[in-house]
Coordinates of C-alpha atoms in Angstrom, one line a residue:
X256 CA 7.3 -26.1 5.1
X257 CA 4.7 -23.8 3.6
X258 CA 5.0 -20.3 4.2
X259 CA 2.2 -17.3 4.5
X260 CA 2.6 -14.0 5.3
X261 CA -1.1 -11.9 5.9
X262 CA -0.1 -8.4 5.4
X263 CA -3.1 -6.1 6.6
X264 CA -2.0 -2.7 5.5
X265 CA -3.2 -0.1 7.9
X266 CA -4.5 -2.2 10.5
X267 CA -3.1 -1.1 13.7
X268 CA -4.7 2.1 15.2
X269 CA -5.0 4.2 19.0
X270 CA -7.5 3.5 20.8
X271 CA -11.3 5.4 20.0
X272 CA -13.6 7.0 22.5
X273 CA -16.6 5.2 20.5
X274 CA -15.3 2.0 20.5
X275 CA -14.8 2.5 24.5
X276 CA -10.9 2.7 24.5
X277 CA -10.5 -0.2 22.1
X278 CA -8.8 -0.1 18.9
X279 CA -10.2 -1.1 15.5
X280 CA -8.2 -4.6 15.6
X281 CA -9.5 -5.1 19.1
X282 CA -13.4 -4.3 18.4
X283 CA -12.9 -6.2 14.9
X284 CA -14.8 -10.6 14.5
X285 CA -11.8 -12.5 14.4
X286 CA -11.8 -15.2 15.8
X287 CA -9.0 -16.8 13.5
X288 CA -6.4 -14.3 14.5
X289 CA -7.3 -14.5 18.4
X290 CA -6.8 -17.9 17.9
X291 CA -3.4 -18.1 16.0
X292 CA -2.1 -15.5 18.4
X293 CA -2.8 -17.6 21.7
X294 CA -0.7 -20.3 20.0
X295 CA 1.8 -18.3 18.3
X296 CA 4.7 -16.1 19.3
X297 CA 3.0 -12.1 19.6
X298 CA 5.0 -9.0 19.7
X299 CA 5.4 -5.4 18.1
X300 CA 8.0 -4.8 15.2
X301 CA 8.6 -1.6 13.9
X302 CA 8.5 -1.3 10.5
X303 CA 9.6 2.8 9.6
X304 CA 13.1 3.1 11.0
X305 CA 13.6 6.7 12.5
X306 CA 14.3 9.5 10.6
X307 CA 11.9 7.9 6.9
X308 CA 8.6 9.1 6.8
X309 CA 6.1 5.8 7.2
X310 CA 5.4 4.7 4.3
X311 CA 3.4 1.2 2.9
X312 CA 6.7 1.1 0.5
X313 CA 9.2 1.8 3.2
X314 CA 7.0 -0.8 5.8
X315 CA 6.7 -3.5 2.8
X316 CA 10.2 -3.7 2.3
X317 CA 11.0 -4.2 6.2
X318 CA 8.3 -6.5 6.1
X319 CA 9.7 -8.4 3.5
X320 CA 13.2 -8.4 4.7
X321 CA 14.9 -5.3 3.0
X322 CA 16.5 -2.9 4.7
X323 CA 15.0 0.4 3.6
X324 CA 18.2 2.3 4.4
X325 CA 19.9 0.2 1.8
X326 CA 17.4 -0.9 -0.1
X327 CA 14.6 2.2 -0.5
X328 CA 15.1 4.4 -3.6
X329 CA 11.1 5.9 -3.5
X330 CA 8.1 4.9 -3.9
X331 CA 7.2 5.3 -7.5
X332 CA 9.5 3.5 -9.1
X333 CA 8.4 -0.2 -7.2
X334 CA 5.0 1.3 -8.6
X335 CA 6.7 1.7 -11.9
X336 CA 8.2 -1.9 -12.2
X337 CA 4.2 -3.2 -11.6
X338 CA 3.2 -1.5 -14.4
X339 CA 6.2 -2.4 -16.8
X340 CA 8.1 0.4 -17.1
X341 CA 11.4 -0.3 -18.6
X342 CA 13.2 2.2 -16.4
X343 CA 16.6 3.7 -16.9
X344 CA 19.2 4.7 -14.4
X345 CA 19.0 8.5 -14.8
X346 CA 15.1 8.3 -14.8
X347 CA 13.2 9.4 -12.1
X348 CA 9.4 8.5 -11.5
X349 CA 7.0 10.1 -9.6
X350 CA 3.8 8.8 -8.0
X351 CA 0.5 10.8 -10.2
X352 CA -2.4 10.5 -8.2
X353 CA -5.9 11.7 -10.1
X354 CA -7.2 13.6 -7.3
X355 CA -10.2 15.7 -6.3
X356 CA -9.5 19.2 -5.6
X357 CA -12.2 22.3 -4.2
X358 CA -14.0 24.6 -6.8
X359 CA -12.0 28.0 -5.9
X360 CA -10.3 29.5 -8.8
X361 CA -6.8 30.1 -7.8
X362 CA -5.0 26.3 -7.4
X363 CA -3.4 27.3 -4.2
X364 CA -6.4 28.3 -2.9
X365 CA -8.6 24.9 -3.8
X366 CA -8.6 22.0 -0.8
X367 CA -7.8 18.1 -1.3
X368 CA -11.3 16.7 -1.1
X369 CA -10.6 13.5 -2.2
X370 CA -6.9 11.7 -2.8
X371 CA -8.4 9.2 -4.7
X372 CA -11.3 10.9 -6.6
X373 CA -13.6 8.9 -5.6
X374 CA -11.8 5.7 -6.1
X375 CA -12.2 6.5 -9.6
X376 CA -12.1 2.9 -11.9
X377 CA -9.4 2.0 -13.9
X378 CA -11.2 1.9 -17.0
X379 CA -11.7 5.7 -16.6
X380 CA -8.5 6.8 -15.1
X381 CA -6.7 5.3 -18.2
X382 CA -8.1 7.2 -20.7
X383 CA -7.7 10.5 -18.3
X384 CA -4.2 9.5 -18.1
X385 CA -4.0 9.1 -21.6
X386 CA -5.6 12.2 -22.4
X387 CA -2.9 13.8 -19.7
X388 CA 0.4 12.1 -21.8
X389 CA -1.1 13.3 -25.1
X390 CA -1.4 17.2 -23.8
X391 CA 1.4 17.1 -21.1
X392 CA 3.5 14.2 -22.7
X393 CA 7.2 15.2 -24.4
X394 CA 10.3 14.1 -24.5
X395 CA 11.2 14.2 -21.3
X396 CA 8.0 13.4 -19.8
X397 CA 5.9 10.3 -19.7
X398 CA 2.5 9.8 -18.3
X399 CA 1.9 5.9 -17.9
X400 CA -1.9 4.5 -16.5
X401 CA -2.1 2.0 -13.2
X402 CA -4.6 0.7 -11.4
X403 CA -7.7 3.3 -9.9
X404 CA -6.0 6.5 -9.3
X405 CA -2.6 5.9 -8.7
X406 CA -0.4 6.2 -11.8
X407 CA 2.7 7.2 -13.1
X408 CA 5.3 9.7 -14.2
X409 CA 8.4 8.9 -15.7
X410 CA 10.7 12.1 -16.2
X411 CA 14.1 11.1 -18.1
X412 CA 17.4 12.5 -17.1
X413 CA 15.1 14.3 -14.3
X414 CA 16.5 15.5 -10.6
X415 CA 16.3 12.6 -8.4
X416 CA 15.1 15.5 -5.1
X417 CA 12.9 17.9 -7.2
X418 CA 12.0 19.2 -3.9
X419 CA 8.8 18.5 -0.8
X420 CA 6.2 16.9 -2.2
X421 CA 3.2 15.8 0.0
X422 CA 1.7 12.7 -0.5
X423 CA -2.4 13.4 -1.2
X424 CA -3.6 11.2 1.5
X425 CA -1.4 13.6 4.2
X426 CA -3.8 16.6 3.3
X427 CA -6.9 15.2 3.2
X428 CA -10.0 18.0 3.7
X429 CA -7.0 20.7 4.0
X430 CA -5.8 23.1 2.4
X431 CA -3.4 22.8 -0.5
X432 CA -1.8 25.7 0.5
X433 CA 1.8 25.1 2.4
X434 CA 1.7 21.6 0.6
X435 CA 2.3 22.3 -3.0
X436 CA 6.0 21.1 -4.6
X437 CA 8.7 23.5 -2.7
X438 CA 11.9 23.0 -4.0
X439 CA 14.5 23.4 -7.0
X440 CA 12.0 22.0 -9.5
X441 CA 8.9 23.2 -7.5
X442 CA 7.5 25.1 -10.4
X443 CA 7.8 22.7 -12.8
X444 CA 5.8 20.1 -10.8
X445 CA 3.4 22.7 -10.0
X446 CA 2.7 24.0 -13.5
X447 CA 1.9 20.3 -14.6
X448 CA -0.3 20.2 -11.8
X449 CA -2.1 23.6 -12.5
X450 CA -2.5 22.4 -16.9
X451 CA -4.0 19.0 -15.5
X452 CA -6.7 20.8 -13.7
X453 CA -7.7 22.8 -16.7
X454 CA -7.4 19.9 -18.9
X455 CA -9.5 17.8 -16.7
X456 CA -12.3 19.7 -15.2
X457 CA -14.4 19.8 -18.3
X458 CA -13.7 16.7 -19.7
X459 CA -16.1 14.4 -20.5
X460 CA -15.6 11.2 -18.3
X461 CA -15.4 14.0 -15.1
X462 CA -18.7 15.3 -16.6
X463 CA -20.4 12.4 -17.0
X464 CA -18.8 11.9 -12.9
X465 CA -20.7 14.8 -11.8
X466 CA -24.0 14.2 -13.4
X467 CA -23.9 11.0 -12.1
X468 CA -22.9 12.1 -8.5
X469 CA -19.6 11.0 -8.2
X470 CA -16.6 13.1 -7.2
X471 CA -14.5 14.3 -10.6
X472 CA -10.9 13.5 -11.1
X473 CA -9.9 17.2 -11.7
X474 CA -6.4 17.2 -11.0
X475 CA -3.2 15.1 -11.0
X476 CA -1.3 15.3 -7.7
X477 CA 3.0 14.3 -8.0
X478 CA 4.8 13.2 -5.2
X479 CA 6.8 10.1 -3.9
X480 CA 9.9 10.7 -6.8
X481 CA 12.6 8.1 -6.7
X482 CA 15.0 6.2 -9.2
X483 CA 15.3 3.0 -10.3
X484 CA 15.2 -0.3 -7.5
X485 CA 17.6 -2.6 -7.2
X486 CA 16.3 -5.5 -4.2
X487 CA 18.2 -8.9 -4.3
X488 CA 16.3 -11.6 -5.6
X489 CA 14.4 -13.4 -2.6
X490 CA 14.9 -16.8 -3.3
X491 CA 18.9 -15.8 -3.9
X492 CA 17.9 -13.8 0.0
X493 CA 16.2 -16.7 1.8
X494 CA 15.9 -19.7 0.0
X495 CA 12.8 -19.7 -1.0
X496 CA 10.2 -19.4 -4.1
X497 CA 8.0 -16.4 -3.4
X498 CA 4.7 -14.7 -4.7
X499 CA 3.0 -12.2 -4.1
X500 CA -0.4 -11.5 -4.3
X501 CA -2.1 -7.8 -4.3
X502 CA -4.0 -5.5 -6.1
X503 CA -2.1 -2.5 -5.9
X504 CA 1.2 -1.9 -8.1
X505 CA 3.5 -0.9 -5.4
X506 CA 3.4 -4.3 -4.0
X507 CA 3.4 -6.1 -7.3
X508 CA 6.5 -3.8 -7.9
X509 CA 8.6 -5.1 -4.4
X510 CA 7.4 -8.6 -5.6
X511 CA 8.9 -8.0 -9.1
X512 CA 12.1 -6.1 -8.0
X513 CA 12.6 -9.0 -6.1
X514 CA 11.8 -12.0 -8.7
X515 CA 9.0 -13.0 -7.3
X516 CA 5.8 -14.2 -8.8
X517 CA 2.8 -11.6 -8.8
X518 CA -0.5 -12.8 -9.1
X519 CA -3.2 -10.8 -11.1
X520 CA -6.7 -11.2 -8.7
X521 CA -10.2 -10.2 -11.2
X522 CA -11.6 -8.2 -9.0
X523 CA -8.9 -6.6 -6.6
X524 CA -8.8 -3.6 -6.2
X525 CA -7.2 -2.4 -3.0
X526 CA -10.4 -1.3 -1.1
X527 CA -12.9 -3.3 1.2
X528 CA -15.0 -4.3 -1.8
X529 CA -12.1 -6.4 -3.2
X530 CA -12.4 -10.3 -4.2
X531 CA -11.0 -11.3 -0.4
X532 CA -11.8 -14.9 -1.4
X533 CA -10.0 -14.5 -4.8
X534 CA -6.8 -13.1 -3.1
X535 CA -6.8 -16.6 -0.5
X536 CA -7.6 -18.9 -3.9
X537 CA -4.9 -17.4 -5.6
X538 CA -2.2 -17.8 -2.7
X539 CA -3.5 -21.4 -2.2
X540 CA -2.8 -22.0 -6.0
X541 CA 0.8 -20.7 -5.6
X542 CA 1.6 -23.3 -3.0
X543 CA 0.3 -25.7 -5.0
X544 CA 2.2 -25.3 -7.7
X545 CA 5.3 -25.4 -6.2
X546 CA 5.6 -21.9 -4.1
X547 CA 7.6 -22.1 -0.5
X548 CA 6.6 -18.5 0.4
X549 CA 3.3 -16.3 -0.4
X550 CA 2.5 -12.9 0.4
X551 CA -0.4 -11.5 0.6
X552 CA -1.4 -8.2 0.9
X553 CA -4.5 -6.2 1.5
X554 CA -5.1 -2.9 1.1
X555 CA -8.3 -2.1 2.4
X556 CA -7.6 -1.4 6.2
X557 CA -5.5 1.5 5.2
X558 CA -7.9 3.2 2.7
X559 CA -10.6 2.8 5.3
X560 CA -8.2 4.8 7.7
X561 CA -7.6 7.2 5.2
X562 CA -11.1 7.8 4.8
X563 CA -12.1 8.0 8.3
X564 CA -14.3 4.8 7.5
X565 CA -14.2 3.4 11.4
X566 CA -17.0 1.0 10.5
X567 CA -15.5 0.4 7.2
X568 CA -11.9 -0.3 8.9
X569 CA -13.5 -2.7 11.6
X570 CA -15.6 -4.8 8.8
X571 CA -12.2 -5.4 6.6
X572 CA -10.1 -6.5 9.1
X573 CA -13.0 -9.0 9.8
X574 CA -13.5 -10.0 6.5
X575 CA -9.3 -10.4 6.1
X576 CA -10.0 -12.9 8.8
X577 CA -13.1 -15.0 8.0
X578 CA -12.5 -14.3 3.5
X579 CA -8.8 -15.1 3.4
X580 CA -7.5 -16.5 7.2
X581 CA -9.6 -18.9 8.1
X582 CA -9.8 -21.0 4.9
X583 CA -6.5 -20.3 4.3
X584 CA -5.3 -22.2 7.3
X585 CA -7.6 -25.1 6.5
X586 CA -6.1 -25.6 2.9
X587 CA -2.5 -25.4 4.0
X588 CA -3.2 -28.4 6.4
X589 CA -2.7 -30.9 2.7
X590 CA 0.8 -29.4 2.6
X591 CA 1.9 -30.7 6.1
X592 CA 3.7 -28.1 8.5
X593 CA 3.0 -24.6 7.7
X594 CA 4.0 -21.1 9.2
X595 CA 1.6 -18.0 9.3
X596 CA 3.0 -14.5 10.3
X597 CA 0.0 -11.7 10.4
X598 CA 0.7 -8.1 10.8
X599 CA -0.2 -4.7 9.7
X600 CA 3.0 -2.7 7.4
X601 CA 2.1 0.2 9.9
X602 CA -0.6 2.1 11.6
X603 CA -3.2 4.3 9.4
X604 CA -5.2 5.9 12.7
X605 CA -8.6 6.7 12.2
X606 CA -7.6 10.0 14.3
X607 CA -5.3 11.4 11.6
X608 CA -6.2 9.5 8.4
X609 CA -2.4 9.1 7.5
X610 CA 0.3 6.6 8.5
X611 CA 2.1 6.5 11.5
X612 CA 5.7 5.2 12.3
X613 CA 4.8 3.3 15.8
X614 CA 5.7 0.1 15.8
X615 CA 3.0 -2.8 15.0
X616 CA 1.8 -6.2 16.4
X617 CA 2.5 -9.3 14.7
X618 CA 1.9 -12.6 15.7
X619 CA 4.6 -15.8 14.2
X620 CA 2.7 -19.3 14.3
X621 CA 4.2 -22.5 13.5
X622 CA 2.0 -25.5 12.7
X623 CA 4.7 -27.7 14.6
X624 CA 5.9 -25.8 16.9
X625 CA 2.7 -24.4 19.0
X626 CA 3.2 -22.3 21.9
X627 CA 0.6 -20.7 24.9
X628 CA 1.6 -17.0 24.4
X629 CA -0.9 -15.8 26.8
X630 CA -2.7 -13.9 24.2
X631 CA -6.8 -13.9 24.2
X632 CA -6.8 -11.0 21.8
X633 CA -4.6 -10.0 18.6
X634 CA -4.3 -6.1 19.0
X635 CA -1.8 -3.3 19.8
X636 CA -2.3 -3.5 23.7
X637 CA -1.6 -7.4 24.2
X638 CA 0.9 -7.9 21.5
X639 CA 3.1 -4.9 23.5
X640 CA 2.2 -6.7 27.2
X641 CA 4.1 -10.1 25.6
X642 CA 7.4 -7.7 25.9
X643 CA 8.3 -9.1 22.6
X644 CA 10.4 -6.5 20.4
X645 CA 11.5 -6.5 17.0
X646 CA 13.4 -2.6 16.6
X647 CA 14.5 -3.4 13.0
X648 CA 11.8 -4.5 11.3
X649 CA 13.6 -6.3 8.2
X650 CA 15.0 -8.5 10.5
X651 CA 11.2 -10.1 11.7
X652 CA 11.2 -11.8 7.9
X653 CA 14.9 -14.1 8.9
X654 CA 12.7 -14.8 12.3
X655 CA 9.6 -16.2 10.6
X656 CA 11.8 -18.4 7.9
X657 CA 14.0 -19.5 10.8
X658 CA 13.4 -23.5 10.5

């Protein structure tokens, strides 16, 4: 038995007035998912247990089988483990996101016009990050380059709850005001904050941005602190040789954490112009060189939402179906039985362009082992009307590698 999981991060949504009550998923060309989901056990799962704030780390690790209350130790440091960051147990790492910020002259005052400056390539965000660690860099800080504009920030022997910090993509066309660090090392974080602005307005790559009518990376932006992560090995978990494939580190890093194989995609890069047909070639190749268990994960759904791309959000979740789904299914047929589980990590509404911790459809189906699940539609509205409940979302992972 082969196993796929289609992670679309971001996927689920409310209904829209424009789209005439129906939700992104609903509106979206699918036909492979419709499909699968007539055939295939449907229900919701929640991913965020109460009282976490949702997360793609926290709703990745449910997905994948952790428990976040045991397992979760922040954000960063899965991010950290992508990018090879030999951490130690005292360390703590923030999340450093090169960010857009307004034009007024006092920081507080400035606005977050873009959390990911406008998807700024990783070509130039390394040498901004490396021009960052050379003028902010010590002993006790480290700057370390990832992929676009999320990076990293190891701080040794740092306080593993330096306080609120306010993930970017919360604050989006707001204010920064009332969303700066608060907390016992509030001004330390903020002062690194404040030097990276004046470091990075003027320098040349952000010039070069601006003539060129793209939106600077004028600021670094710290949040999601944690320490180091220690996840049980997956195979030692469930049996089973895993990979992952994504473009984005904090995926790479569960995959890692857990000794699983993580597949580097040319061309990934965690937005809807990413190589969809490179992401399905590469999990094919995993199975076919011995893999039991492959993850895939796409990224693009939830930066649409972020956004407020509607159109954008609707055209990747068809894409996820007819670039990676469809031929997917037709090259696990040489393996013999197979098992496909679909699902978003958590909504990313449209509405409020920032997750949400409702609980998500997902639909389970088994090559041998078809069932009529009434379905016509994968979406929010008929995977709740099956009645099917999963309330702790790492146990939906034990469900789909039941055999």
């Amino acid at each position: 038995m082969k196993y796929a999981v289609v992670l679309c991060d971001g996927m689920a949504d409310y209904p829209i007035e424009t789209l005439g009550g129906k939700t992104p998923m609903a509106a979206a060309d699918k036909p492979a998912m419709d499909a699968l989901a007539a055939k295939a056990e449907v229900g919701l799962v929640k991913t965020v247990p109460d009282g976490i704030a949702p997360g793609s780390d926290v709703a990745n690790l449910s997905v994948m089988g952790y428990d976040p209350s045991i397992y979760y130790t922040g954000r960063s440091p899965l991010e950290a483990a992508s990018i090879g960051i030999d951490l130690k147990d005292d360390d703590v790492t923030l999340r450093c996101n090169l960010v857009t910020l307004s034009e007024e002259e006092n920081y507080e005052d400035k606005s977050m016009v873009d959390y990911c400056a406008g998807d700024i390539s990783t070509e130039e965000a390394k040498i901004l990050i490396g021009f960052i660690q050379e003028n902010l860099g010590n002993d006790t800080f480290a700057f370390y380059p990832g992929v676009s504009y999320r990076h990293c920030l190891v701080w040794k022997h740092g306080n593993p709850k330096p306080g609120k910090l306010t993930p970017p993509h919360d604050i989006s066309g707001r204010s920064v005001r009332g969303h700066l660090p608060e907390g016992t090392e509030a001004q330390l974080l903020l002062d690194m904050m404040k030097k990276s602005h004046e470091l990075l307005k003027n320098h040349p790559i952000n010039q070069k941005r601006v003539q060129e009518g793209k939106r600077p990376a004028n600021s670094i932006w710290l949040w999601g602190e944690g320490m180091r992560p220690r996840l049980d090995s997956f195979q030692d978990k469930f049996g089973l040789k895993g990979s992952v494939v994504s473009a984005v580190d904090l995926i790479k890093g569960i995959g890692l954490c857990a000794k699983m194989h993580s597949c580097d995609v040319e061309g990934a890069t965690g937005y809807i112009d990413t190589n969809f047909q490179g992401k399905m070639e590469a999990a094919l190749q995993e199975f076919e060189r011995g893999q039991d268990f492959v993850y895939i994960h796409v990224e693009a759904p939830d930066e649409c939402g972020h956004r407020n791309e509607l159109e954008n959000k609707i055209k990747s979740i068809s894409l996820i179906d007819h670039l990676i789904l469809q031929p997917l299914l037709k090259g696990l047929e040489k393996f013999g039985d197979y098992s496909v589980m679909v699902l978003p990590d958590h909504p990313t509404p449209i509405s409020t362009r920032t997750h949400a911790s409702d609980p998500v459809p997902y639909l389970i189906y088994r090559s041998n082992q078809e069932v009529d699940s009434g379905v016509v539609c994968f979406d929010e509205e008929q995977a709740a009307a099956t009645g099917n409940r999963v309330m702790q979302g790492h146990l939906l992972m034990p469900r789909f590698l039941q055999k």
